[in-house]
Tab-separated table of N, CA and C in Angstrom:
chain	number	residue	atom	x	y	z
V	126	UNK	N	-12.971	13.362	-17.457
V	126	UNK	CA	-13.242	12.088	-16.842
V	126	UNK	C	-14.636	12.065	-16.242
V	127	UNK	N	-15.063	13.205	-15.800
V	127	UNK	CA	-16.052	13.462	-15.318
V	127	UNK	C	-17.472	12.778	-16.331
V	128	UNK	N	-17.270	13.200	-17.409
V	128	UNK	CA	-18.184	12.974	-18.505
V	128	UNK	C	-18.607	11.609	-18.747
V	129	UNK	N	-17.082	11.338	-19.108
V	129	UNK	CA	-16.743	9.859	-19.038
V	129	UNK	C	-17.321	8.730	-17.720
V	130	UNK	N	-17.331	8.854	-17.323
V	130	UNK	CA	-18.252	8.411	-16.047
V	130	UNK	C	-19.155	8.502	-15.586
V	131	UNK	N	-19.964	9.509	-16.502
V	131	UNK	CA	-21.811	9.586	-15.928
V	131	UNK	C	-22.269	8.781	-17.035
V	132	UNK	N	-21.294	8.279	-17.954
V	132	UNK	CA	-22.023	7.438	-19.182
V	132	UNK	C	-22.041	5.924	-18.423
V	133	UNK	N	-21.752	5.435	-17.200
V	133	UNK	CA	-21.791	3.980	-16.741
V	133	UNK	C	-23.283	3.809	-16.187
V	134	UNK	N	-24.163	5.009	-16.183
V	134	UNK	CA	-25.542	4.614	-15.408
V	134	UNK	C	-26.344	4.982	-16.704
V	135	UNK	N	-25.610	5.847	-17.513
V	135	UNK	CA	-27.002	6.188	-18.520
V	135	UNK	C	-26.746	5.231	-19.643
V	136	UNK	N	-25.824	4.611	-20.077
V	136	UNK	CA	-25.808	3.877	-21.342
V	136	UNK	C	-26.201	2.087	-21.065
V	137	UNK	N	-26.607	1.746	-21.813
V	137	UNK	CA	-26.905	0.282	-21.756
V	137	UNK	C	-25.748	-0.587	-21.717
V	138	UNK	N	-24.565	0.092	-22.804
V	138	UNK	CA	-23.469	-1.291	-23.017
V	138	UNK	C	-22.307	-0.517	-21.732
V	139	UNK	N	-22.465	-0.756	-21.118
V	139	UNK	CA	-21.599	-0.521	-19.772
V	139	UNK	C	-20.091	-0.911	-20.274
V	140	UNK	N	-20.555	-2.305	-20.711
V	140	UNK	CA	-18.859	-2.287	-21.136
V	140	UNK	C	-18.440	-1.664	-22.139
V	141	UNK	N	-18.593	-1.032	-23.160
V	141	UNK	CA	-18.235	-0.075	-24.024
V	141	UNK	C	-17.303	1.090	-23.269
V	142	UNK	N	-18.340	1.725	-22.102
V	142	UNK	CA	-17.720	2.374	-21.373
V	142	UNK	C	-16.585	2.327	-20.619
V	143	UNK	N	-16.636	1.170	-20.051
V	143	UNK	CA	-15.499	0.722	-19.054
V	143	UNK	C	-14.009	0.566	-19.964
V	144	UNK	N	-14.485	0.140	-21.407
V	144	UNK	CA	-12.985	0.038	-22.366
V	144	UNK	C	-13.016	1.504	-22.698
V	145	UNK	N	-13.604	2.738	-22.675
V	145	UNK	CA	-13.161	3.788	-23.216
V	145	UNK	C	-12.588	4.548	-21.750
V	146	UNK	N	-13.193	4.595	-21.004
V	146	UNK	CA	-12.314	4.571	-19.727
V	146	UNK	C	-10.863	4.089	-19.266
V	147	UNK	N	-10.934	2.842	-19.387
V	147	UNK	CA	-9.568	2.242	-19.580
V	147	UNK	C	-8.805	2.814	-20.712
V	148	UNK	N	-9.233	3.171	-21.763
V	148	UNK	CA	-7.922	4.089	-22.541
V	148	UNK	C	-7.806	5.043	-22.223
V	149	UNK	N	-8.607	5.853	-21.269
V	149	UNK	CA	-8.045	6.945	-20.965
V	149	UNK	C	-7.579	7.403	-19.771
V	150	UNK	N	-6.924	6.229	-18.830
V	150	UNK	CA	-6.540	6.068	-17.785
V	150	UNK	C	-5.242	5.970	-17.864
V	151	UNK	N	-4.761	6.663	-17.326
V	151	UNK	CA	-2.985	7.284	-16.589
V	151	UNK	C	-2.775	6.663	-15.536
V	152	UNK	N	-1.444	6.132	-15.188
V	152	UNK	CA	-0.163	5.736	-16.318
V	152	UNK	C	-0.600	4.511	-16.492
V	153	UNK	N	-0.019	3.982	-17.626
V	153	UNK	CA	-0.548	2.488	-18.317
V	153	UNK	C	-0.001	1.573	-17.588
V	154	UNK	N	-0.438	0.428	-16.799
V	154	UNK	CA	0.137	-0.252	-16.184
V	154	UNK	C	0.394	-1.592	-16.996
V	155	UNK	N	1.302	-2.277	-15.837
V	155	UNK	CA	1.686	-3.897	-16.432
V	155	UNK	C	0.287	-4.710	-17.466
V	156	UNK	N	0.450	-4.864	-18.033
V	156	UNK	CA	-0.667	-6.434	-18.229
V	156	UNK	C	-0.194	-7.593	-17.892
V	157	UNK	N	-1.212	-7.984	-16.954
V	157	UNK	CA	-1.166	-9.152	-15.921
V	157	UNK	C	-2.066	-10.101	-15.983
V	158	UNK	N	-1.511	-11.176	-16.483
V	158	UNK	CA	-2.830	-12.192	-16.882
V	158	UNK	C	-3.172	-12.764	-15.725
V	159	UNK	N	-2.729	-12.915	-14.309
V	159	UNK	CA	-3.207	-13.586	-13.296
V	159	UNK	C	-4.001	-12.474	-12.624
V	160	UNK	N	-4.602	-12.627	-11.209
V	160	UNK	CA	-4.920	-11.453	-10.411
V	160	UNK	C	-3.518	-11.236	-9.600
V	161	UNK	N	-3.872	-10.099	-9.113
V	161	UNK	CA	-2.767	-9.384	-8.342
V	161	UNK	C	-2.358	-10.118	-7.005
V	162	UNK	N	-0.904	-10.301	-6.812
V	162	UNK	CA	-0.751	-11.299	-5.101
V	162	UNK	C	-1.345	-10.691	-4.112
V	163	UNK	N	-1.846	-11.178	-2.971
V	163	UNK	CA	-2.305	-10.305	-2.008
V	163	UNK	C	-0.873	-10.042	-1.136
V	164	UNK	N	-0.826	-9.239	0.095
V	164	UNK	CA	0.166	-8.889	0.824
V	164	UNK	C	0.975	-9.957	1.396
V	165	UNK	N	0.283	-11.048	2.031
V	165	UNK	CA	1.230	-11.842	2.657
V	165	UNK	C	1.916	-13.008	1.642
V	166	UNK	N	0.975	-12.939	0.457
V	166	UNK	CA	1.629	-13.727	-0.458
V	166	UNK	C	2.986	-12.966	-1.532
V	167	UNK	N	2.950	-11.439	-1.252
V	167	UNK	CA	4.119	-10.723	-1.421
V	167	UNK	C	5.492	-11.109	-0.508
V	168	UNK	N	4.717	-11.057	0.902
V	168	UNK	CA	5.990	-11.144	1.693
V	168	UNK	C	6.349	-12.244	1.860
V	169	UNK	N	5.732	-13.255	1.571
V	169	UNK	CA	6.328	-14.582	1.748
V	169	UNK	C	7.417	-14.956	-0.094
V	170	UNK	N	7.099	-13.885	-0.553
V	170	UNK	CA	7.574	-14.671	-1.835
V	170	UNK	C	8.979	-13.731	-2.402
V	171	UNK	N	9.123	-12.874	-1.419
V	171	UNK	CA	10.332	-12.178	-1.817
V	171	UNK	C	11.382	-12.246	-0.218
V	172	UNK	N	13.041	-12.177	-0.718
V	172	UNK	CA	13.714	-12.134	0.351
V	172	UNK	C	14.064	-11.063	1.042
V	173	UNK	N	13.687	-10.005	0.343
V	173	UNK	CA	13.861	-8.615	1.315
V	173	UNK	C	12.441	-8.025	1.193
V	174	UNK	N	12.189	-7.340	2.582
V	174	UNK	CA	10.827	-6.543	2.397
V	174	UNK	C	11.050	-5.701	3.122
V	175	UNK	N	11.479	-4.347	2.984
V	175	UNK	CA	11.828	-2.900	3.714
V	175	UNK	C	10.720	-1.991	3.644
V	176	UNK	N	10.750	-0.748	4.555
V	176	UNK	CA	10.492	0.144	4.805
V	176	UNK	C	11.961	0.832	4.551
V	177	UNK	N	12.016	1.535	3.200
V	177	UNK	CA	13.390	2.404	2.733
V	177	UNK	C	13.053	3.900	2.135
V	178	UNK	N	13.624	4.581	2.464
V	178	UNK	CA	13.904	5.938	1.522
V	178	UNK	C	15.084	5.685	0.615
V	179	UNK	N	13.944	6.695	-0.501
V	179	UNK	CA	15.520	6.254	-1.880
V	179	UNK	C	16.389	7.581	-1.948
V	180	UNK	N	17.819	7.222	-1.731
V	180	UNK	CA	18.724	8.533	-1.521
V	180	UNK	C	19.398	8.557	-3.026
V	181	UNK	N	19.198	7.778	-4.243
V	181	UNK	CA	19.834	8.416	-5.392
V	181	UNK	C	19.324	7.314	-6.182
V	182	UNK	N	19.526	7.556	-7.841
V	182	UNK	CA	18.673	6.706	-8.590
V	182	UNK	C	19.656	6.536	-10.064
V	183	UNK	N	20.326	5.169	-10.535
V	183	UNK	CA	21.606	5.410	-11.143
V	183	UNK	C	20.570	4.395	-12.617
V	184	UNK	N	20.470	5.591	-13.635
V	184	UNK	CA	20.076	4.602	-14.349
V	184	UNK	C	20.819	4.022	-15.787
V	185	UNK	N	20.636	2.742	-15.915
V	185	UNK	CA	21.091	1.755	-16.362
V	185	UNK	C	20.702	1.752	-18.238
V	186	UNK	N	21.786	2.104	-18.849
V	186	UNK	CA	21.166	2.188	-20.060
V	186	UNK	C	21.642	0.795	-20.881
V	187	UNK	N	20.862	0.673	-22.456
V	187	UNK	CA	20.697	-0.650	-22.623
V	187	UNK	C	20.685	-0.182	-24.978
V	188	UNK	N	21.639	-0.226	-25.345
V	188	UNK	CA	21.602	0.230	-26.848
V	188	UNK	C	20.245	-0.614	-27.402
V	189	UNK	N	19.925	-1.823	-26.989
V	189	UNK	CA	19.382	-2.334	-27.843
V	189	UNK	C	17.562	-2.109	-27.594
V	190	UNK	N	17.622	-1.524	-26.153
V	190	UNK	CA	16.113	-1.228	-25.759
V	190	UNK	C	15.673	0.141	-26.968
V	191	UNK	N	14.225	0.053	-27.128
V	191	UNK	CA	13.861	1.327	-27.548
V	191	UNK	C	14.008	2.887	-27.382
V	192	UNK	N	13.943	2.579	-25.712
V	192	UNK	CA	14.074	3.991	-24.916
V	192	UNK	C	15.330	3.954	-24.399
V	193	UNK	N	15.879	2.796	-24.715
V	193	UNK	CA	17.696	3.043	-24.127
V	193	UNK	C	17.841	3.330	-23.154
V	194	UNK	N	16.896	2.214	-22.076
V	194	UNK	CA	17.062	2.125	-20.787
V	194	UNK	C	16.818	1.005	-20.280
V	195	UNK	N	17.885	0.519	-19.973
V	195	UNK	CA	17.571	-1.116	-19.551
V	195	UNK	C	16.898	-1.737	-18.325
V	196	UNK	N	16.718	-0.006	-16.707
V	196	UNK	CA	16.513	-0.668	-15.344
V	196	UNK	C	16.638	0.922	-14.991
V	197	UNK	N	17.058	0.363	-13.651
V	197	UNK	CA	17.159	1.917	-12.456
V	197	UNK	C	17.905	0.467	-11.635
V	198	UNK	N	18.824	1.314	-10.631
V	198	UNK	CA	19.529	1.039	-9.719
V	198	UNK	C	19.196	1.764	-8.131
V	199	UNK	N	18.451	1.464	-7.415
V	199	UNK	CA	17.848	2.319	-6.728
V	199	UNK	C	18.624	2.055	-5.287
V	200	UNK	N	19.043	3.319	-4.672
V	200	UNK	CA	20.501	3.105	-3.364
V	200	UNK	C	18.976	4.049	-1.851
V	201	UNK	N	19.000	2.940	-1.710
V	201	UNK	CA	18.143	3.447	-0.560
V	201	UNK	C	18.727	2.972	0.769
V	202	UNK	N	18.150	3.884	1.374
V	202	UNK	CA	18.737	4.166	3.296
V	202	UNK	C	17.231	3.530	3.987
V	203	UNK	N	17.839	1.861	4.229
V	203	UNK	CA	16.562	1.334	5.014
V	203	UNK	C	16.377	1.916	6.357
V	204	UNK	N	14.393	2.056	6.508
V	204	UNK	CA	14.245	2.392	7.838
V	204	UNK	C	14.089	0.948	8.693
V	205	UNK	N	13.763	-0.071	8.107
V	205	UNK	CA	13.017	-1.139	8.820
V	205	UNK	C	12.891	-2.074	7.782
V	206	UNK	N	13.701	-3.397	8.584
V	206	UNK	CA	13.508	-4.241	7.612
V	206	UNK	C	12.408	-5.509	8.319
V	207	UNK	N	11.456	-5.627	7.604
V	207	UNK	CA	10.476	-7.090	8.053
V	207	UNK	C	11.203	-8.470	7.347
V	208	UNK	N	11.869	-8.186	6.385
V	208	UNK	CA	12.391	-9.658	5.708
V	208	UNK	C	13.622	-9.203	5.780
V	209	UNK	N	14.512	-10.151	5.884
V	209	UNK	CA	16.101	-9.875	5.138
V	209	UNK	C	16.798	-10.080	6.255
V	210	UNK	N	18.230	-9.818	6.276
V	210	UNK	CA	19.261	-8.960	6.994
V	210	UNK	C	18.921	-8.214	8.020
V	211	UNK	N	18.537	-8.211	9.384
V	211	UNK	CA	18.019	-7.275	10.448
V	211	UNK	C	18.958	-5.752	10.271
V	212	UNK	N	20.148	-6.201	10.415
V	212	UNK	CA	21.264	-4.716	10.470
V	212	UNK	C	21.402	-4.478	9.267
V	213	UNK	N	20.920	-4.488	8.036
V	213	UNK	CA	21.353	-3.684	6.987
V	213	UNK	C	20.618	-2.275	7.158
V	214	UNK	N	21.671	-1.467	6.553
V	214	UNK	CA	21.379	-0.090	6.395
V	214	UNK	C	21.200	0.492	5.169
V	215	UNK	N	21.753	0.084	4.376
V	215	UNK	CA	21.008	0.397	3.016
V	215	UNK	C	21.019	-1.014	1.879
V	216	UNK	N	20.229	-1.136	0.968
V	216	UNK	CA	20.076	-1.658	-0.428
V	216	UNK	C	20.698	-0.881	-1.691
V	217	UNK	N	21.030	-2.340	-2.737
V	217	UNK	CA	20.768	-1.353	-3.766
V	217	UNK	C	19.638	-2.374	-4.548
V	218	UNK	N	18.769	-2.123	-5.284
V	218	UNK	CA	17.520	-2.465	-5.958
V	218	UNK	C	17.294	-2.120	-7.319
V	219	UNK	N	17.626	-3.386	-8.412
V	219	UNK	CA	17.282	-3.271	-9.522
V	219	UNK	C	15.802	-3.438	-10.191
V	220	UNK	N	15.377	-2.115	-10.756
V	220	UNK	CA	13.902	-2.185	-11.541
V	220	UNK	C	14.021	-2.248	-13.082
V	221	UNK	N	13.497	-3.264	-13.521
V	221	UNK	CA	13.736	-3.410	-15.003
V	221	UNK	C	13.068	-2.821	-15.957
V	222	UNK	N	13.562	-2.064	-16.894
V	222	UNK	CA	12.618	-1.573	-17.968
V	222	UNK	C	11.742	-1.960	-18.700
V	223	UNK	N	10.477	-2.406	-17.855
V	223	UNK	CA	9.518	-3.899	-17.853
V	223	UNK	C	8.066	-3.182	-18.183
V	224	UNK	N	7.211	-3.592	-18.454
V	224	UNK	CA	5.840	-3.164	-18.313
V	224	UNK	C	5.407	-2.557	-16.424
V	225	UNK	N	5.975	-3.942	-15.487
V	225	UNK	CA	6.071	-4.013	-14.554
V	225	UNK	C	6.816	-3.360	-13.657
V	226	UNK	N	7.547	-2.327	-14.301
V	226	UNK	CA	8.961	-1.551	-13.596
V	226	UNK	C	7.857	-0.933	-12.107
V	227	UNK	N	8.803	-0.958	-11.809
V	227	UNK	CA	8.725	0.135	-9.788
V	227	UNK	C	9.590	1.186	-10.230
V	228	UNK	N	8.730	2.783	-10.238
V	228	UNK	CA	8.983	3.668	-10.276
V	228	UNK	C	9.198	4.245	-9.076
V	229	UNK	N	10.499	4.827	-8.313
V	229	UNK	CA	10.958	5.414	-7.068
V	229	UNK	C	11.203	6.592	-7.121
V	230	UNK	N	10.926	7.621	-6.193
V	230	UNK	CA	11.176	9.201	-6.262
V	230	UNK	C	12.692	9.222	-5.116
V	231	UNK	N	13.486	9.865	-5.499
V	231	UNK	CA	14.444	10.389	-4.715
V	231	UNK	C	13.763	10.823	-3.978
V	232	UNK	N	14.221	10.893	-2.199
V	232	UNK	CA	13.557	11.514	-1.043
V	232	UNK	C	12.655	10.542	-0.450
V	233	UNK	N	11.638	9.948	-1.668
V	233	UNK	CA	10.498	9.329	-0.861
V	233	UNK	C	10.586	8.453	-0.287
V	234	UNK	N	9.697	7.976	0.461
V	234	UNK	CA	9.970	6.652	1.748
V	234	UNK	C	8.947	5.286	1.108
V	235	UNK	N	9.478	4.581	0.639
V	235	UNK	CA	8.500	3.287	0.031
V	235	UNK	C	8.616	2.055	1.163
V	236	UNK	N	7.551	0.965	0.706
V	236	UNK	CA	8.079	-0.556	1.007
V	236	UNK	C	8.372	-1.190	-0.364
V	237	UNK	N	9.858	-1.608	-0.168
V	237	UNK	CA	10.303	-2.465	-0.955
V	237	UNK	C	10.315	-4.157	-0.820
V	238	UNK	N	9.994	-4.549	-1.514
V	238	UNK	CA	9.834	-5.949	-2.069
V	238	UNK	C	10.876	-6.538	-3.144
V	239	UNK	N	12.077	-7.416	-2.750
V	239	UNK	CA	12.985	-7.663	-3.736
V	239	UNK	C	13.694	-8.724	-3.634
V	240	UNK	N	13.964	-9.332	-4.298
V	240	UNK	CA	14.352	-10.746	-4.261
V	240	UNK	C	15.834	-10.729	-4.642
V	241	UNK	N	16.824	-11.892	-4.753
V	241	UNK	CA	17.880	-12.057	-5.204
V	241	UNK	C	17.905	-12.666	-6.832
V	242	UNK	N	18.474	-12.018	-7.959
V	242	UNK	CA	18.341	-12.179	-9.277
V	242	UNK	C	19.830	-12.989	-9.427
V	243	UNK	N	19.918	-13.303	-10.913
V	243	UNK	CA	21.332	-13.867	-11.002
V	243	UNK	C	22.264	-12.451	-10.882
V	244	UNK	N	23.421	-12.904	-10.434
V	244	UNK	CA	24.327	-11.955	-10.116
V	244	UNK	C	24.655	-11.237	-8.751
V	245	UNK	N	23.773	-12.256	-8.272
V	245	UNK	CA	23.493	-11.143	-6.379
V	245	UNK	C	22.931	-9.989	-6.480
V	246	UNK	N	22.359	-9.491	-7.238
V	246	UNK	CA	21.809	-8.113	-7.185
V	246	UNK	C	20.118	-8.372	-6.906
V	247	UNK	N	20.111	-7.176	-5.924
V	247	UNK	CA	18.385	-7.573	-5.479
V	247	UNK	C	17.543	-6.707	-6.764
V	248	UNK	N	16.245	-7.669	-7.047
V	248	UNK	CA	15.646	-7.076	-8.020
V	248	UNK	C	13.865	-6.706	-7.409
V	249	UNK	N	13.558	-5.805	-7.548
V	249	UNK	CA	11.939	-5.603	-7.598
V	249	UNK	C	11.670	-5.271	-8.498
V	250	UNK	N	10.198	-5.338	-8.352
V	250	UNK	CA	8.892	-5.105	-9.230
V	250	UNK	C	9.205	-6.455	-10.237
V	251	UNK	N	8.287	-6.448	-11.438
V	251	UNK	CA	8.202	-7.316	-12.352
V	251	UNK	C	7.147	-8.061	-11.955
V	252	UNK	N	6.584	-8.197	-11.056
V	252	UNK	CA	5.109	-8.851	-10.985
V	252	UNK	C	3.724	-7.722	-10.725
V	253	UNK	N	2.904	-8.632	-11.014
V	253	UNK	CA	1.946	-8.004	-10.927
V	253	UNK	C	1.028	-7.734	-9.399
V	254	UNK	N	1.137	-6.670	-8.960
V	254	UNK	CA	0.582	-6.706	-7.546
V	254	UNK	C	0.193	-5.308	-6.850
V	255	UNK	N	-0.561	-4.685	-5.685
V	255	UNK	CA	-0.789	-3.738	-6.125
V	255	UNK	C	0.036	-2.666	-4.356
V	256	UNK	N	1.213	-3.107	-3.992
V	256	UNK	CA	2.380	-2.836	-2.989
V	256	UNK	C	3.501	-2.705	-3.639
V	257	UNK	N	4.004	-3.097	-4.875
V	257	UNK	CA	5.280	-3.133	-5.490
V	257	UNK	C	5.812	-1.227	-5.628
V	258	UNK	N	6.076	-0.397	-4.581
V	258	UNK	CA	6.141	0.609	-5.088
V	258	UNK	C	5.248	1.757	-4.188
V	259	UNK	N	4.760	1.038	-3.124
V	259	UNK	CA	3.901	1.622	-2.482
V	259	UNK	C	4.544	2.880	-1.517
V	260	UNK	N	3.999	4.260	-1.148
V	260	UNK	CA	4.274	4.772	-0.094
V	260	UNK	C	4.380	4.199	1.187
V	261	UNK	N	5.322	4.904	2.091
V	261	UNK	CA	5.266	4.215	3.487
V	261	UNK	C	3.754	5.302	3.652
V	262	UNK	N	3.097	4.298	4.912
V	262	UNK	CA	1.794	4.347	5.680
V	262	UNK	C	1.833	3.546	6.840
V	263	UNK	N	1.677	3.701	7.679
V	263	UNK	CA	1.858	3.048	8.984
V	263	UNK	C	1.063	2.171	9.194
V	264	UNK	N	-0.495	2.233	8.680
V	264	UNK	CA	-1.319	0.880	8.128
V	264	UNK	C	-0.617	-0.264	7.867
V	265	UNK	N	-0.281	0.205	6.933
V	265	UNK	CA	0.631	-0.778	5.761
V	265	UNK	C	1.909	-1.715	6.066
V	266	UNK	N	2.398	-0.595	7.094
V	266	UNK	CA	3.534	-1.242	7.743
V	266	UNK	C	3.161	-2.952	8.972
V	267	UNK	N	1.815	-2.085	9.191
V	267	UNK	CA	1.545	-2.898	10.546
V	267	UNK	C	1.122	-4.273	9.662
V	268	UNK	N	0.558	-4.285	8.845
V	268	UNK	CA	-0.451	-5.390	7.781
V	268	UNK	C	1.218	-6.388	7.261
V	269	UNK	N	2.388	-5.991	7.158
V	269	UNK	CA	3.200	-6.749	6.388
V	269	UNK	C	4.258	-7.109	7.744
V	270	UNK	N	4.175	-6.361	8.911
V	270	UNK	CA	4.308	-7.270	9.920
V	270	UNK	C	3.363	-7.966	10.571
V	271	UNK	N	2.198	-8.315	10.579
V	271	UNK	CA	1.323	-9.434	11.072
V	271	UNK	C	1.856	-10.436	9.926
V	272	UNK	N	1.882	-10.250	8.164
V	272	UNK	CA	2.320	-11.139	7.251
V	272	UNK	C	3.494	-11.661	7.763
V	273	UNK	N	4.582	-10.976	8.213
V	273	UNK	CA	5.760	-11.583	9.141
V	273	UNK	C	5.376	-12.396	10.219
V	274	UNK	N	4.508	-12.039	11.242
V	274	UNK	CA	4.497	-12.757	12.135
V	274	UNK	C	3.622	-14.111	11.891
V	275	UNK	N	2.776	-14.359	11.011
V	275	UNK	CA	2.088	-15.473	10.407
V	275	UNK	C	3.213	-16.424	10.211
V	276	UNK	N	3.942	-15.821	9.043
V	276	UNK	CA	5.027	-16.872	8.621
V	276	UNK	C	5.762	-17.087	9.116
V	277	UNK	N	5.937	-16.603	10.627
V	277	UNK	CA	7.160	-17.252	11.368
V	277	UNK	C	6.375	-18.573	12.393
V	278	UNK	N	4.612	-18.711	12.372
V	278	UNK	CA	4.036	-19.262	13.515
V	278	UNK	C	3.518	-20.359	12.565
V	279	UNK	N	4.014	-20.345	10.923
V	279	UNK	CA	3.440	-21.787	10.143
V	279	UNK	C	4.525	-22.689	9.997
V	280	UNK	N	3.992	-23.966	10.271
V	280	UNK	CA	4.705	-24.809	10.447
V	280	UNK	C	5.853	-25.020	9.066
C-alpha cells in the first residue's frame, strides 16, 4: 500500500491512482449512491439507538442466497439506550445479507441503530452511513446524546 500511495504526488493522472487504490482496499463496502447520513440524521431516523454488547450471534440461512445466508440475528445485552424503550435489557437485531450488512463480534460493545421491519423484528444496517456498526467510544456516545437532546428541543 505503501507504494501504492507515493504514486498520488508523482503521477499526473491522480485518478488512475485513486481507482487502483480503491481495488485494493479491504473489506469491500456497500455501494451507496447518496452520501453517507450524518449522526443526528441517523438518530432521528431509526427507533432504537443503543449502546449494546453482543452476547451470541444466530445465523440465519437462506437456500436460495449464494452464500446461503440470508442475515445474522444478533442477541445483545443493552448498556444504554438513547432511543427506544428506557428499561430494555436486551435486543434482538436483524442484519441482512446485504452489501450493507453490520458485521458484530461476540463480546464487543457497539452502537446500534435499528428500526422496526415487517414482522416486529428490529433490523440494522442496510444504509449507507459511516456509525452503522461502530465501536463504543465515549466521544461517540456523548455526540448521539446531544443528537437526542436536539430532537427532543425541535418543535
Amino acid at each position: 500500500m505503501r507504494n501504492l500511495s507515493g504514486c498520488l504526488s508523482k503521477i499526473p493522472g491522480v485518478r488512475a491512482c485513486q481507482v487502483i487504490l480503491a481495488c485494493f482496499s479491504l473489506p469491500l463496502l456497500a455501494l451507496c449512491p447518496d452520501p453517507p447520513l450524518k449522526l443526528c440524521q441517523m438518530v432521528a431516523g431509526h427507533d432504537w439507538v443503543v449502546h449494546a454488547k453482543v452476547e451470541s450471534v444466530q445465523l440465519l440461512k437462506d437456500s436460495d442466497d449464494m452464500e446461503g445466508v440470508a442475515g445474522w440475528l444478533y442477541h445483545l445485552s443493552v448498556r444504554k439506550v438513547f432511543r427506544g424503550a428506557a428499561r430494555t435489557k436486551s435486543l434482538v437485531v436483524l442484519s441482512q445479507n446485504t452489501t450493507s450488512r453490520v458485521n458484530l463480534d461476540i463480546g464487543g460493545e457497539y452502537f446500534v441503530f435499528a428500526s422496526k421491519a415487517p414482522g416486529e423484528i428490529l433490523e440494522t444496517g442496510n444504509r449507507c452511513d459511516d456509525y452503522s456498526g461502530a465501536r463504543y467510544q465515549p466521544q461517540l456516545a456523548q455526540q448521539i446524546q446531544a443528537c437526542v437532546q436536539g430532537m427532543s428541543r425541535s418543535p
